[in-house]
Amino acid sequence: MKMINKYLPFLLLLALFCMPLLAEAQCPMCRMTAESNLANGGQEGEGLNNGILYMLATPYLLIGVIGYVWWRNRKKNDEVELETK
């Protein structure tokens, strides 16, 4: 178990570096599907754009919520420390 904890950060870092390569592999397929659908009068391109915007907004919202909760808890802790002094 100790050996897993020793190498876990390196394995996670390696996985993070490999993820963009895996995600990039799907881009040409999505683009080709969207282009052919739009050329035939379909509406899938709009749905694809909405999905991209949704995926773009999610990390910012998560970071914003986590930052707000951290800021609020830190502010409360500062007030408690001032009251105890």
PDB file of C-alpha atoms in Angstrom, residues 42-77:
ATOM      1  CA  GLY A  42     -29.877  19.217 -39.959  1.00  0.00           C
ATOM      2  CA  GLN A  43     -29.666  20.991 -36.611  1.00  0.00           C
ATOM      3  CA  GLU A  44     -27.022  18.853 -34.868  1.00  0.00           C
ATOM      4  CA  GLY A  45     -24.423  21.592 -35.229  1.00  0.00           C
ATOM      5  CA  GLU A  46     -26.380  23.846 -32.893  1.00  0.00           C
ATOM      6  CA  GLY A  47     -26.601  21.079 -30.327  1.00  0.00           C
ATOM      7  CA  LEU A  48     -22.887  20.451 -30.638  1.00  0.00           C
ATOM      8  CA  ASN A  49     -22.175  24.142 -30.045  1.00  0.00           C
ATOM      9  CA  ASN A  50     -24.452  24.188 -26.999  1.00  0.00           C
ATOM     10  CA  GLY A  51     -22.665  21.116 -25.633  1.00  0.00           C
ATOM     11  CA  ILE A  52     -19.292  22.793 -26.082  1.00  0.00           C
ATOM     12  CA  LEU A  53     -20.495  25.893 -24.227  1.00  0.00           C
ATOM     13  CA  TYR A  54     -21.869  23.710 -21.427  1.00  0.00           C
ATOM     14  CA  MET A  55     -18.560  21.876 -21.075  1.00  0.00           C
ATOM     15  CA  LEU A  56     -16.702  25.190 -21.124  1.00  0.00           C
ATOM     16  CA  ALA A  57     -18.834  26.744 -18.382  1.00  0.00           C
ATOM     17  CA  THR A  58     -18.815  23.798 -15.967  1.00  0.00           C
ATOM     18  CA  PRO A  59     -15.204  24.085 -14.696  1.00  0.00           C
ATOM     19  CA  TYR A  60     -15.567  27.842 -14.177  1.00  0.00           C
ATOM     20  CA  LEU A  61     -18.768  27.358 -12.198  1.00  0.00           C
ATOM     21  CA  LEU A  62     -17.205  24.638 -10.048  1.00  0.00           C
ATOM     22  CA  ILE A  63     -14.128  26.729  -9.313  1.00  0.00           C
ATOM     23  CA  GLY A  64     -16.322  29.752  -8.558  1.00  0.00           C
ATOM     24  CA  VAL A  65     -18.509  27.825  -6.117  1.00  0.00           C
ATOM     25  CA  ILE A  66     -15.502  26.270  -4.371  1.00  0.00           C
ATOM     26  CA  GLY A  67     -13.809  29.681  -4.152  1.00  0.00           C
ATOM     27  CA  TYR A  68     -16.938  31.307  -2.729  1.00  0.00           C
ATOM     28  CA  VAL A  69     -17.384  28.578  -0.085  1.00  0.00           C
ATOM     29  CA  TRP A  70     -13.702  28.839   0.849  1.00  0.00           C
ATOM     30  CA  TRP A  71     -13.924  32.650   1.100  1.00  0.00           C
ATOM     31  CA  ARG A  72     -17.108  32.505   3.202  1.00  0.00           C
ATOM     32  CA  ASN A  73     -15.662  29.906   5.604  1.00  0.00           C
ATOM     33  CA  ARG A  74     -12.417  31.839   5.924  1.00  0.00           C
ATOM     34  CA  LYS A  75     -14.355  35.030   6.694  1.00  0.00           C
ATOM     35  CA  LYS A  76     -16.342  33.192   9.397  1.00  0.00           C
ATOM     36  CA  ASN A  77     -13.136  31.764  10.900  1.00  0.00           C
TER      37      ASN A  77
END
